[in-house]
Coordinates of C-alpha atoms and ligand atoms in Angstrom, one line a residue:
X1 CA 116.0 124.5 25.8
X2 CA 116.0 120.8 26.4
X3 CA 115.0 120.2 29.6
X4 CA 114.8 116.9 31.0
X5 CA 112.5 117.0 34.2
X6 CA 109.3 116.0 33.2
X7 CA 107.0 116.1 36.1
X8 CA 107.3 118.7 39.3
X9 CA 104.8 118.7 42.0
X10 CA 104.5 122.3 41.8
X11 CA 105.7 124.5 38.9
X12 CA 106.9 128.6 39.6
X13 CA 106.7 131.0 36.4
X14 CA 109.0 133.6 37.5
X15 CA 112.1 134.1 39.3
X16 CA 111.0 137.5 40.6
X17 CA 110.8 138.0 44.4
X18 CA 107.5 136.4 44.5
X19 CA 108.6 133.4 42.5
X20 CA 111.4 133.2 44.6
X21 CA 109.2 133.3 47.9
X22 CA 106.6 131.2 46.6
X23 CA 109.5 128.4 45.4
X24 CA 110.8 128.5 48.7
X25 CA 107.9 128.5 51.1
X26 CA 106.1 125.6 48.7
X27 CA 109.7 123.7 48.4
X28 CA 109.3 124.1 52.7
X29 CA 106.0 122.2 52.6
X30 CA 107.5 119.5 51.4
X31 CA 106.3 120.0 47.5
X32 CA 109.0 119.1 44.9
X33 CA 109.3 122.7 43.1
X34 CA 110.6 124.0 39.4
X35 CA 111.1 127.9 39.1
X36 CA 110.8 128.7 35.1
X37 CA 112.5 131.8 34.2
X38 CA 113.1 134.0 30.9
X39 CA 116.5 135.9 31.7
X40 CA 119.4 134.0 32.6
X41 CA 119.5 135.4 36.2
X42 CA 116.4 135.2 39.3
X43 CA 115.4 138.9 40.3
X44 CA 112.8 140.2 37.6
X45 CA 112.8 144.1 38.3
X46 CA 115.3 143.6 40.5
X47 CA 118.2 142.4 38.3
X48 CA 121.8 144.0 37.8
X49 CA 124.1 144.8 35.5
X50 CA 127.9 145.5 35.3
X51 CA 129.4 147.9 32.7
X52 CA 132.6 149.5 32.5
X53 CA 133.6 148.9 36.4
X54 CA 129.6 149.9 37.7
X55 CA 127.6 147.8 39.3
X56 CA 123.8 148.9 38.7
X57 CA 120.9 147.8 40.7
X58 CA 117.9 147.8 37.6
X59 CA 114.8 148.7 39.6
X60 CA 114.1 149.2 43.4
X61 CA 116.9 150.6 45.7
X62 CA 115.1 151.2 49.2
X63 CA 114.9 148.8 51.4
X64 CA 112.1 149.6 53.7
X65 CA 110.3 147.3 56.2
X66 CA 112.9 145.2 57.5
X67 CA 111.0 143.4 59.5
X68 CA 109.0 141.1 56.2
X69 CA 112.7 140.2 55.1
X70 CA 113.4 138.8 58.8
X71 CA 110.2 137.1 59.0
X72 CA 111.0 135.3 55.1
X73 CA 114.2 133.8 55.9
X74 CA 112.9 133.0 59.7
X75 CA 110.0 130.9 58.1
X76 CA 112.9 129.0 56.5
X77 CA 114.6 128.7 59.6
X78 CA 117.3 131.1 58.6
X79 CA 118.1 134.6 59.7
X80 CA 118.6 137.8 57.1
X81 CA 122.1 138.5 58.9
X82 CA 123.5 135.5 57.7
X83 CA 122.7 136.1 54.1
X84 CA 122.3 140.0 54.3
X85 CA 124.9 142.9 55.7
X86 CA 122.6 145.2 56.4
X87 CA 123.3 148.5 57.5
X88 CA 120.5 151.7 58.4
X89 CA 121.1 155.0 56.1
X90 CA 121.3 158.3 58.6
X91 CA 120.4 160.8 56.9
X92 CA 117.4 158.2 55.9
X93 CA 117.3 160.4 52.1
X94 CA 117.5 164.0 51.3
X95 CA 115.3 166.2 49.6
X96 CA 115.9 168.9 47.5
X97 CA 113.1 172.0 47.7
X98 CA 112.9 174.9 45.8
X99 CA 115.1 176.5 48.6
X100 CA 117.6 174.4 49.7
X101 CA 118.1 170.5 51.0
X102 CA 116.7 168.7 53.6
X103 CA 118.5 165.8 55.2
X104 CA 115.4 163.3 56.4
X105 CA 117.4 161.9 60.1
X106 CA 117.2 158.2 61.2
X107 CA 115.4 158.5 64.1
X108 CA 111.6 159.2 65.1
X109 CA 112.9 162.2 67.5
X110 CA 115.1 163.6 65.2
X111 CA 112.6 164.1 62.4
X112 CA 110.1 165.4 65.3
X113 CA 112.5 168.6 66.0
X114 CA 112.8 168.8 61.6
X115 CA 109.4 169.1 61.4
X116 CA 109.1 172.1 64.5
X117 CA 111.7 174.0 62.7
X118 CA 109.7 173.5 59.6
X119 CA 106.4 173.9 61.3
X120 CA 106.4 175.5 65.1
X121 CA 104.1 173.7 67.5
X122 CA 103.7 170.5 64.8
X123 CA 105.5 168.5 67.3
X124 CA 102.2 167.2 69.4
X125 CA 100.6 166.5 65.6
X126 CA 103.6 164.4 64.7
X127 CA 103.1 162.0 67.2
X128 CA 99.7 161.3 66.7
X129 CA 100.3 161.2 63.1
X130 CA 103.0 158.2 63.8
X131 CA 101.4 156.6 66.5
X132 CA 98.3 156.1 64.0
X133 CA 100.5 155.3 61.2
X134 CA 102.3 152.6 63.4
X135 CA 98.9 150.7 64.4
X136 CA 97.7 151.3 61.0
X137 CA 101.1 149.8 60.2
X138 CA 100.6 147.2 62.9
X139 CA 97.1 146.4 62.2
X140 CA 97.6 146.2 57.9
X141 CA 100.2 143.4 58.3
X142 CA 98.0 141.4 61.2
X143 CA 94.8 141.6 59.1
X144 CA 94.7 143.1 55.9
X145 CA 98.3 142.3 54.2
X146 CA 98.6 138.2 54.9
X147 CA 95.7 137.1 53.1
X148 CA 95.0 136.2 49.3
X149 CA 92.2 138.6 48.5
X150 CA 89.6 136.7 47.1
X151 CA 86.7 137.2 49.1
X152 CA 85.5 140.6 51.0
X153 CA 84.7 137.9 53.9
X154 CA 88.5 137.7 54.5
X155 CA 88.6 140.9 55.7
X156 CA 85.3 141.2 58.0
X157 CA 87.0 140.3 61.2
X158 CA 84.5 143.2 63.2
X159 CA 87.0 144.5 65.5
X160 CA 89.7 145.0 62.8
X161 CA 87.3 146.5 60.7
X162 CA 86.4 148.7 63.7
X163 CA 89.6 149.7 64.3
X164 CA 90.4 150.6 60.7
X165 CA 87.0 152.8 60.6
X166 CA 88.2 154.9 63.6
X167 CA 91.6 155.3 62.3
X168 CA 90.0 156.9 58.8
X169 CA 92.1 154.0 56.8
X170 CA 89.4 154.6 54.0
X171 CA 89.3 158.5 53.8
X172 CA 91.5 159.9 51.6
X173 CA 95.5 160.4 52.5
X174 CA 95.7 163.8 51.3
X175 CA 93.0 165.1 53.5
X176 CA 94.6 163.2 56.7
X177 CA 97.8 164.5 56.1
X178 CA 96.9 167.9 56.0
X179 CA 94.4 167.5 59.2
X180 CA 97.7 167.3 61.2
X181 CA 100.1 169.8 59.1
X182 CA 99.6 172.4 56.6
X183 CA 103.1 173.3 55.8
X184 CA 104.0 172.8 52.2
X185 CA 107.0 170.6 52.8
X186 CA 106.1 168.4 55.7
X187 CA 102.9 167.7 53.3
X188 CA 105.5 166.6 50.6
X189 CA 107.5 164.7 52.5
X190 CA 105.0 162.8 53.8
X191 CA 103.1 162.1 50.6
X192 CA 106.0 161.2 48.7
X193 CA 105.7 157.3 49.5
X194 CA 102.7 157.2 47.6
X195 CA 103.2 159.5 44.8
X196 CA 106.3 157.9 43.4
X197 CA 104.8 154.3 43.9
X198 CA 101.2 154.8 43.5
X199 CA 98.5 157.7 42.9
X200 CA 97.8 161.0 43.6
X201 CA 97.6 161.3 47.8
X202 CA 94.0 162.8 47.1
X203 CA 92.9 159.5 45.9
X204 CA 95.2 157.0 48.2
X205 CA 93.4 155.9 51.1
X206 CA 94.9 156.7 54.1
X207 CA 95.7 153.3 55.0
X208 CA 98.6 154.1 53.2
X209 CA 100.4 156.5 56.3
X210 CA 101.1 152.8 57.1
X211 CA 104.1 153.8 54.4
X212 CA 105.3 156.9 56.9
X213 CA 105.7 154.7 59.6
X214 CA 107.6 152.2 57.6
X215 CA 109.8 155.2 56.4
X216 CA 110.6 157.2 59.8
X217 CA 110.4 154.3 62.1
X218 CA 111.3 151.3 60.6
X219 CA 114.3 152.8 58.7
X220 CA 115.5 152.7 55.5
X221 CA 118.4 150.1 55.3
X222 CA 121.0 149.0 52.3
X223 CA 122.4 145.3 51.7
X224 CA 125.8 146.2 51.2
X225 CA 127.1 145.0 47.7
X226 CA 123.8 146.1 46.1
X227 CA 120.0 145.5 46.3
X228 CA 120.8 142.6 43.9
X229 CA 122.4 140.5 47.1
X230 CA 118.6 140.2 48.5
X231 CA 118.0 138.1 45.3
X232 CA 121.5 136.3 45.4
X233 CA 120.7 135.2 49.1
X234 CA 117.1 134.4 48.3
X235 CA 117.8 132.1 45.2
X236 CA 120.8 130.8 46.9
X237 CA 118.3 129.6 50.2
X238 CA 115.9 128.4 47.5
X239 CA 118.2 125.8 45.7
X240 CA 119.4 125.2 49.4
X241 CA 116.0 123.7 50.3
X242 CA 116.0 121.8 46.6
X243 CA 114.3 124.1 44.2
X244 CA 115.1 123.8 41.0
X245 CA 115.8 126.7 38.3
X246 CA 115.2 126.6 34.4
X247 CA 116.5 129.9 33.4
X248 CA 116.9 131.8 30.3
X249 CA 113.7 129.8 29.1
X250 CA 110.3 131.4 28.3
X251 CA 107.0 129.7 29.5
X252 CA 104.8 129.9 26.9
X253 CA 101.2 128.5 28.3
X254 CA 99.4 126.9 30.9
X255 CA 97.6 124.0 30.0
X256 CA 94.8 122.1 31.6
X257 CA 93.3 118.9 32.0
X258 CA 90.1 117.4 33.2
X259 CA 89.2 120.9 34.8
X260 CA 92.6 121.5 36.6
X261 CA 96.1 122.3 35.6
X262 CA 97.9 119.3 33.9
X263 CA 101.3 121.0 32.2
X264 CA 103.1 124.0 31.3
X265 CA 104.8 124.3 28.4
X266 CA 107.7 126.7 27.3
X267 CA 110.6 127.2 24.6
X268 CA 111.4 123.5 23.3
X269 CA 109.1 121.5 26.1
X270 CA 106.4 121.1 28.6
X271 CA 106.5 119.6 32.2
X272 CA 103.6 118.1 34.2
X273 CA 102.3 119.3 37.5
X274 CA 99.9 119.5 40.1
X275 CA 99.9 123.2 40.8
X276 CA 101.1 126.6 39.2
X277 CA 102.2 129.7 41.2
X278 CA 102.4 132.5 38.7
X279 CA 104.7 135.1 39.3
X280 CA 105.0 136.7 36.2
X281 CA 102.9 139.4 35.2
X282 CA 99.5 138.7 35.9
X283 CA 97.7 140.4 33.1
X284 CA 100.6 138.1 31.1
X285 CA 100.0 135.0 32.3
X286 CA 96.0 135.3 32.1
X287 CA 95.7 136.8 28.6
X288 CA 99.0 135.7 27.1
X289 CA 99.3 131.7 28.5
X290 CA 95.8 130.8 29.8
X291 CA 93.4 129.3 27.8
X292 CA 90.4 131.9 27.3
X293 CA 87.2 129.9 29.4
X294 CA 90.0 129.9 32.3
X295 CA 90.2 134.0 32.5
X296 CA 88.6 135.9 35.3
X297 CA 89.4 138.7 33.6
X298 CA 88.9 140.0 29.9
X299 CA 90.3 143.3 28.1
X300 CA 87.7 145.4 29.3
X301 CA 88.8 145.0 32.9
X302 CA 92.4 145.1 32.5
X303 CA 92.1 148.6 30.0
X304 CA 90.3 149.9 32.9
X305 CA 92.7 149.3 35.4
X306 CA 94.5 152.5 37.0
X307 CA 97.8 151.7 36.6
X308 CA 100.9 153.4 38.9
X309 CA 103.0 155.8 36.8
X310 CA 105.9 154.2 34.3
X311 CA 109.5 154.7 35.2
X312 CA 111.9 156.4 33.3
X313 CA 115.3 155.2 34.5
X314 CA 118.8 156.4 33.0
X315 CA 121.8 154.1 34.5
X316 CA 125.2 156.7 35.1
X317 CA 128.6 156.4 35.2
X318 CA 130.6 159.2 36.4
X319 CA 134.3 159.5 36.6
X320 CA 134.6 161.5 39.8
X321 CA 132.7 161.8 43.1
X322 CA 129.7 164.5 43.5
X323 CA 129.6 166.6 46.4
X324 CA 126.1 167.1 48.7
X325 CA 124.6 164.2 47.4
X326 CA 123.6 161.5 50.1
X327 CA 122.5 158.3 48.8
X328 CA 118.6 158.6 48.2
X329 CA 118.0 162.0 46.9
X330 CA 114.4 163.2 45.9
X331 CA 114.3 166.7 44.0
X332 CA 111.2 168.1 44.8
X333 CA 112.7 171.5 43.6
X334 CA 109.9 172.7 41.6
X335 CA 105.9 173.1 41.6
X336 CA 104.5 168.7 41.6
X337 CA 100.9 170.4 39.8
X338 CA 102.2 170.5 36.4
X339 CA 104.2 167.0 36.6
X340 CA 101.1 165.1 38.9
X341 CA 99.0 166.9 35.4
X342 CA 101.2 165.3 33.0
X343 CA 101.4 161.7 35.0
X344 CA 97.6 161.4 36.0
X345 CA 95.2 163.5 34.2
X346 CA 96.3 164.3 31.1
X347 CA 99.1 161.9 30.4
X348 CA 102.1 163.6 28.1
X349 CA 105.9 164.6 28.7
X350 CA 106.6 166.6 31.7
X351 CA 108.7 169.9 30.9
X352 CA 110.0 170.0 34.8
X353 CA 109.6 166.7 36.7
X354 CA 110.3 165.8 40.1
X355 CA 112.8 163.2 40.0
X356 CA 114.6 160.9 42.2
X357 CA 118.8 160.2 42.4
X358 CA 119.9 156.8 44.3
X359 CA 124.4 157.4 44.7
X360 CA 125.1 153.6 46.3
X361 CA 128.4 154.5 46.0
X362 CA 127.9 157.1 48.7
X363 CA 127.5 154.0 50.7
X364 CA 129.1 151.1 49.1
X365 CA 133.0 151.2 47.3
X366 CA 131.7 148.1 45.4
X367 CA 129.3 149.5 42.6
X368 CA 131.3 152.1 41.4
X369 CA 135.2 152.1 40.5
X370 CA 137.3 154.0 43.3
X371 CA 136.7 158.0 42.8
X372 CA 133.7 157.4 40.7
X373 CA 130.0 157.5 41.2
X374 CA 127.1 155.0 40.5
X375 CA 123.8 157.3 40.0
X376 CA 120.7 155.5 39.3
X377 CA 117.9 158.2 38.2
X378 CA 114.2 158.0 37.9
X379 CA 111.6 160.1 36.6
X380 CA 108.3 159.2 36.9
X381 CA 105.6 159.4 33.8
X382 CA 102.3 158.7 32.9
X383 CA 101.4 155.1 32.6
X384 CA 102.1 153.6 28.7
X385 CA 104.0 157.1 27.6
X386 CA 105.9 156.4 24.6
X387 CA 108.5 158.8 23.0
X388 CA 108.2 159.8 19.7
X389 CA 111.6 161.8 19.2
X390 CA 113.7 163.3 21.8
X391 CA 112.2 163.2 24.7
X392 CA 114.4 160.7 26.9
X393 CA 117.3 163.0 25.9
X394 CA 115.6 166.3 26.4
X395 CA 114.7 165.7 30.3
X396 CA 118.1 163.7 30.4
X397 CA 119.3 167.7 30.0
X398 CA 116.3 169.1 32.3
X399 CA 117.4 166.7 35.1
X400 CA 121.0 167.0 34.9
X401 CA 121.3 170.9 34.6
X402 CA 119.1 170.9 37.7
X403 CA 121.3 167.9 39.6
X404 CA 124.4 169.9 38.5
X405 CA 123.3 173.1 40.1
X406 CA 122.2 171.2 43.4
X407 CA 125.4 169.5 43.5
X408 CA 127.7 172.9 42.3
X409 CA 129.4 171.2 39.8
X410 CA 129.5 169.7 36.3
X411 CA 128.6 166.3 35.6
X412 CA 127.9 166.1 32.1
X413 CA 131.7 165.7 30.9
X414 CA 132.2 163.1 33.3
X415 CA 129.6 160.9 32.3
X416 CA 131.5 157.8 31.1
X417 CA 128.6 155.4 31.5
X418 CA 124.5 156.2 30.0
X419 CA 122.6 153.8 29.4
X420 CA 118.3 154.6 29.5
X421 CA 115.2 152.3 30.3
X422 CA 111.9 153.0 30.2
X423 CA 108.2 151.8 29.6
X424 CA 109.3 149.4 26.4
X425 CA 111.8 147.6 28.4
X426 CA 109.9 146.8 31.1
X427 CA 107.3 145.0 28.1
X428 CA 110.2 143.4 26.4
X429 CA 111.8 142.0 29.2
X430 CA 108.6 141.3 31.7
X431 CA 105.8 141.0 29.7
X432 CA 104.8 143.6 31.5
X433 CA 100.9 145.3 30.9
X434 CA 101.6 149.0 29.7
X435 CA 104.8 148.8 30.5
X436 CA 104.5 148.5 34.1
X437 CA 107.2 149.5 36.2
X438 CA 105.7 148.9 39.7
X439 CA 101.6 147.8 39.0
X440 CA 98.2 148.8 39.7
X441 CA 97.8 152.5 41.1
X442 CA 97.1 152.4 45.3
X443 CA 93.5 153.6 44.5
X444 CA 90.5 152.9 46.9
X445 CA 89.1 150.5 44.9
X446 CA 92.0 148.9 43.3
X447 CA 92.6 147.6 47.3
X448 CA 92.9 144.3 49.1
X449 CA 89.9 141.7 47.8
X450 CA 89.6 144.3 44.8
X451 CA 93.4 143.8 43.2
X452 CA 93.1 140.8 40.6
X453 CA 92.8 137.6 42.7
X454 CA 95.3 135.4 43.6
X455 CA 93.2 131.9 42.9
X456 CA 92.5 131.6 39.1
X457 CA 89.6 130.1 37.9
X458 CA 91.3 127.1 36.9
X459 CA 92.0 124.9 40.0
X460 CA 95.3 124.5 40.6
X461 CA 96.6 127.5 39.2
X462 CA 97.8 130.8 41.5
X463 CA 99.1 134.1 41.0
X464 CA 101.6 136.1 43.1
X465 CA 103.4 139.5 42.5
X466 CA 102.8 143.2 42.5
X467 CA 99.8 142.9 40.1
X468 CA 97.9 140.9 43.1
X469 CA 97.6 140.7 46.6
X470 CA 99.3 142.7 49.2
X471 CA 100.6 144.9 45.8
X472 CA 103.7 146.9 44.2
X473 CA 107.1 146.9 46.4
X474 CA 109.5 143.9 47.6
X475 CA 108.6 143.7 50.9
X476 CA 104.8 143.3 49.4
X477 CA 105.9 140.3 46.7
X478 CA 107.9 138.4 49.2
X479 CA 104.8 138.2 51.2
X480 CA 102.3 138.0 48.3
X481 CA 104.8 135.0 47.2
X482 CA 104.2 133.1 50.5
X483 CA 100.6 133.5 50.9
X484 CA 100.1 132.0 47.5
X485 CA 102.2 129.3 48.1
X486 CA 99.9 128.5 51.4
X487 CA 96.9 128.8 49.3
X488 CA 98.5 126.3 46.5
X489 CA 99.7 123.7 49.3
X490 CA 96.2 124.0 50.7
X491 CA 94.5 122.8 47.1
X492 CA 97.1 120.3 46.8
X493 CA 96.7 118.6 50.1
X494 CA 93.3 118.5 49.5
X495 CA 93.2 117.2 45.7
X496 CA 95.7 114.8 47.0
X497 CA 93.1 113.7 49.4
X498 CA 89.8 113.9 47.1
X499 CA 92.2 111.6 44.7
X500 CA 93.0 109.3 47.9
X501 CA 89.2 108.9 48.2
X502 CA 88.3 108.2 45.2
X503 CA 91.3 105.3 45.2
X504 CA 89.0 103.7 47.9
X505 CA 86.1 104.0 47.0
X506 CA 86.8 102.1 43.7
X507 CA 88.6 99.9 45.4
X508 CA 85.8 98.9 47.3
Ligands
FAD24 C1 112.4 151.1 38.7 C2 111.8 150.4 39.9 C3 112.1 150.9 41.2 C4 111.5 150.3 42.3 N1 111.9 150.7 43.5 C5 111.5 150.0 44.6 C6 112.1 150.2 45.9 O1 113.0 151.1 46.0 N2 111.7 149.4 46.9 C7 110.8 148.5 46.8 O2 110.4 147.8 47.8 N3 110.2 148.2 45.6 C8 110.6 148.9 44.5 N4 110.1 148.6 43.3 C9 109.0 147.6 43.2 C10 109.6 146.2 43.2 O3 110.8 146.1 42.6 C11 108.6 145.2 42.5 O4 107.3 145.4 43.1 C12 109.0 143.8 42.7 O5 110.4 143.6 42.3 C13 108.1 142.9 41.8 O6 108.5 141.6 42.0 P1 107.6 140.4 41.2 O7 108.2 139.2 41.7 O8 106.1 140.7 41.5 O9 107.8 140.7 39.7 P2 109.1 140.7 38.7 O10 110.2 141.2 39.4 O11 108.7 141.3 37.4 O12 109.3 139.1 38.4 C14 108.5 138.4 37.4 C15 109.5 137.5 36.7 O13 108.7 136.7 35.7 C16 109.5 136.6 34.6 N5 108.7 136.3 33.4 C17 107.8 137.1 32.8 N6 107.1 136.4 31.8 C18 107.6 135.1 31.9 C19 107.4 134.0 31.1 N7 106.5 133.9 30.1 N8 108.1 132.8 31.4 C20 109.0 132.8 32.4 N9 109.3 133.9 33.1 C21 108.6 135.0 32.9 C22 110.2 137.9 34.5 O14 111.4 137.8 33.7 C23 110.6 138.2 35.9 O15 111.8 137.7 36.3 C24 110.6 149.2 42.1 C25 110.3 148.8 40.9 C26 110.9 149.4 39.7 C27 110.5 148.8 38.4

């Protein structure tokens, strides 16, 4: 591509949510700002397609933690209604257990009384579960979520740490969920924010309740038109404050220059810069586009990563409208052991998975043509899996014999749209390490100051995105996006400074 800007202050690799934070919070400084992007369209996971009157959302579909997408477009001096019609989901999801469905209800009071009929006398245990995970909740985003990660010293504020001590955010989740319940499904229910996104619960810290809170009280919410519109609106408020967007164009290295970055280059050119706000994938960028002496990192580390399990995601069409199916639906209609076996331990191709159904067209007439239904369908695997005959197709037919009976009717002849993705996609079309879907596991010690940091070795350059600081998610990249734009406005202001100095001085 022939690209005619030659020099930006400040260059973005990336059009993901993070890129797309960082562009705008860095073009807000006052930095001149170029967002480099492979595909054709902003979103990174989060991209669409359209086939055959369908309108599918390619990777996350809950919106959960309203309150980070409020505080993005307010730093821009914007509000999310304007660019967002939001409305909250009631029943929140359902979930499907070996006896029957649960509908999860909107409201903190509402899933108290589910979880007396499920439990009797759980009621008091409830609350003190939620009122820990809401200052967990509160206290994560005031001192543990806004802050680069690359020192421990960020985090050593003594009352905070305090506070997170008595609150056991470092024990393990599994055992504090089961010191306040011991029914079966109120235990699955409320590990299920981790175990799709993360790790087993026995080896999440419990930090991560914070996630229960977000769920019950915070809501889950849909952008009407898709999850697509949050990047529509974000790209659209980006070019609004003067960002501009190389798409469909590949960056192909980071170069450097008298110990700081000078250039990237990409497909057919190379434009100068001060600073570099990576938003790709990390492990991309540092092994694929840096030179070697600037990596903090080498094999080694990034083979020994734990990483959260791949995605296996079939896209479907169907020609008529499903009864009993809300519009998050978790099956969680069979024994997790053998699955949670097959994902973590020893990694291989589950027989009977739990799986997860998202129907947007329960909600929204847009994504799927009138009397038909848009089903977007996940099953979670180990890290890397690779088929090496049927397999897609073979728990394609697991999961939709099981979705059929839940459902009580047929759905495999009215499938007019199929289309799968999985673990090679997300490499061929992210650069993605492993074939990431959603990043490092939510381990102990793959936590705050100990996810790959956000300041590279070489000055000037920054990374932002799941792979770093806060972590996996999209409320997580939109802030991981603007702290690393306030660390890259930081070193410029003061290079721009040092430089001024210098000026003097040998002008003197
Ligand atoms: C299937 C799935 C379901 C999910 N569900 C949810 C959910 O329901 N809710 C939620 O909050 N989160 C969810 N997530 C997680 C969330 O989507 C991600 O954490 C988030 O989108 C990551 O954003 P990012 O900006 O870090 O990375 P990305 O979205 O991957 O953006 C990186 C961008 O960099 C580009 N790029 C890569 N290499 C280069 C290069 N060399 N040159 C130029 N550009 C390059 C890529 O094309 C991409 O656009 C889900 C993720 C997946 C995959």
């Amino acid at each position: 591509m022939n690209i005619r800007i030659q020099h930006s202050e400040a260059v973005v690799i990336g059009a993901g949510f993070a890129g797309l934070a960082a562009a705008t919070r860095l073009s807000d400084l006052g930095l001149s700002v170029t967002v480099i992007e492979k595909h054709a369209t902003a979103g990174g996971r989060a991209r669409m397609f359209e086939s055959d009157g369908f309108k599918f959302d390619m990777g996350p579909s809950w919106y959960w933690m309203p309150d980070v997408f409020e505080q993005f477009f307010n730093t821009a001096g914007e509000s999310v209604d304007k660019y967002l019609d939001l409305i909250r989901l009631d029943p929140s999801y359902k979930v499907w257990f070996d006896d029957g469905p649960v509908n999860i209800p909107a409201s903190l009071g509402r899933v108290r009384a589910l979880f007396e009929s499920i439990e009797p006398g759980s009621g008091p245990a409830f609350d003190r579960f939620m009122k820990e995970a809401g200052e967990k909740y509160r206290l994560g985003m005031a001192e543990f979520v806004w802050k680069p990660g690359n020192s421990i010293w960020e985090f050593a504020k003594p009352e905070a740490l305090f506070s997170a001590m008595n609150m056991s955010m470092f024990s393990s989740l599994s055992r504090h969920i089961r010191n306040h319940f011991s029914h079966p499904k109120i235990i699955q229910l409320l590990e299920f924010p981790v175990l799709f996104l993360g790790s087993r619960p026995e080896n999440s810290p419990a930090l991560y309740s914070l996630m229960n809170y977000a769920d019950t009280a915070l809501g889950t919410w849909y952008p009407m038109g898709g999850m697509y519109e949050i990047v529509r609106s974000m790209e659209m408020l980006a070019r609004k404050k003067g960002v501009r967007f190389v798409l469909d164009t590949e960056v192909t290295g980071i170069v450097a220059k008298e110990g700081q970055v000078s250039n990237v280059t990409f497909t057919g050119g190379s434009i100068e810069c001060d600073v570099v706000i990576a938003g790709a994938d990390y492990h991309h960028v540092e092994q694929r586009l840096l030179p070697t002496p600037w990596r903090l990192y080498d094999n080694e580390y990034w083979e020994s990563r734990k990483m959260s399990p791949g995605a296996l995601i079939y896209y479907i069409g169907v020609d008529k409208r499903l009864p009993n199916l809300e519009h998050h639906n978790l099956f969680f209609d069979v024994p997790f052991e053998a699955h949670a076996n097959a994902i973590y331990d020893n990694p291989g191709w589950p027989l009977d998975p739990l799986f997860y159904v998202a129907a947007p067209s329960k909600t929204d007439p847009s994504v799927a043509p009138e009397g038909c239904e848009n089903l977007f369908i996940l099953v979670p695997l180990a890290a890397g899996l690779q088929p090496h005959g049927n397999e897609y197709e073979v728990l394609f037919d697991n999961v939709i014999s099981r979705l059929e009976q839940a459902v009580g009717s047929d759905i495999r002849s009215s499938i007019v749209f199929k289309r799968s993705y999985a673990h090679k996609d997300f490499q061929d079309d992210y650069n993605a390490f492993r074939g990431n879907a959603y990043g490092l596991a939510n381990t102990m010690n793959q936590t705050a100051f100990m996810k790959p940091k956000m300041k590279s070795k070489l000055p000037g350059l920054f990374y932002a995105g799941q792979l770093t600081t806060p972590g996996p998610g999209v409320p997580p990249s939109l802030i991981s996006g603007q702290v690393a734009a306030e660390e890259a406005f930081q070193w410029t202001s003061k290079t721009k400074i040092s430089k001024t100095k210098k000026t003097e001085v040998a002008a003197l």
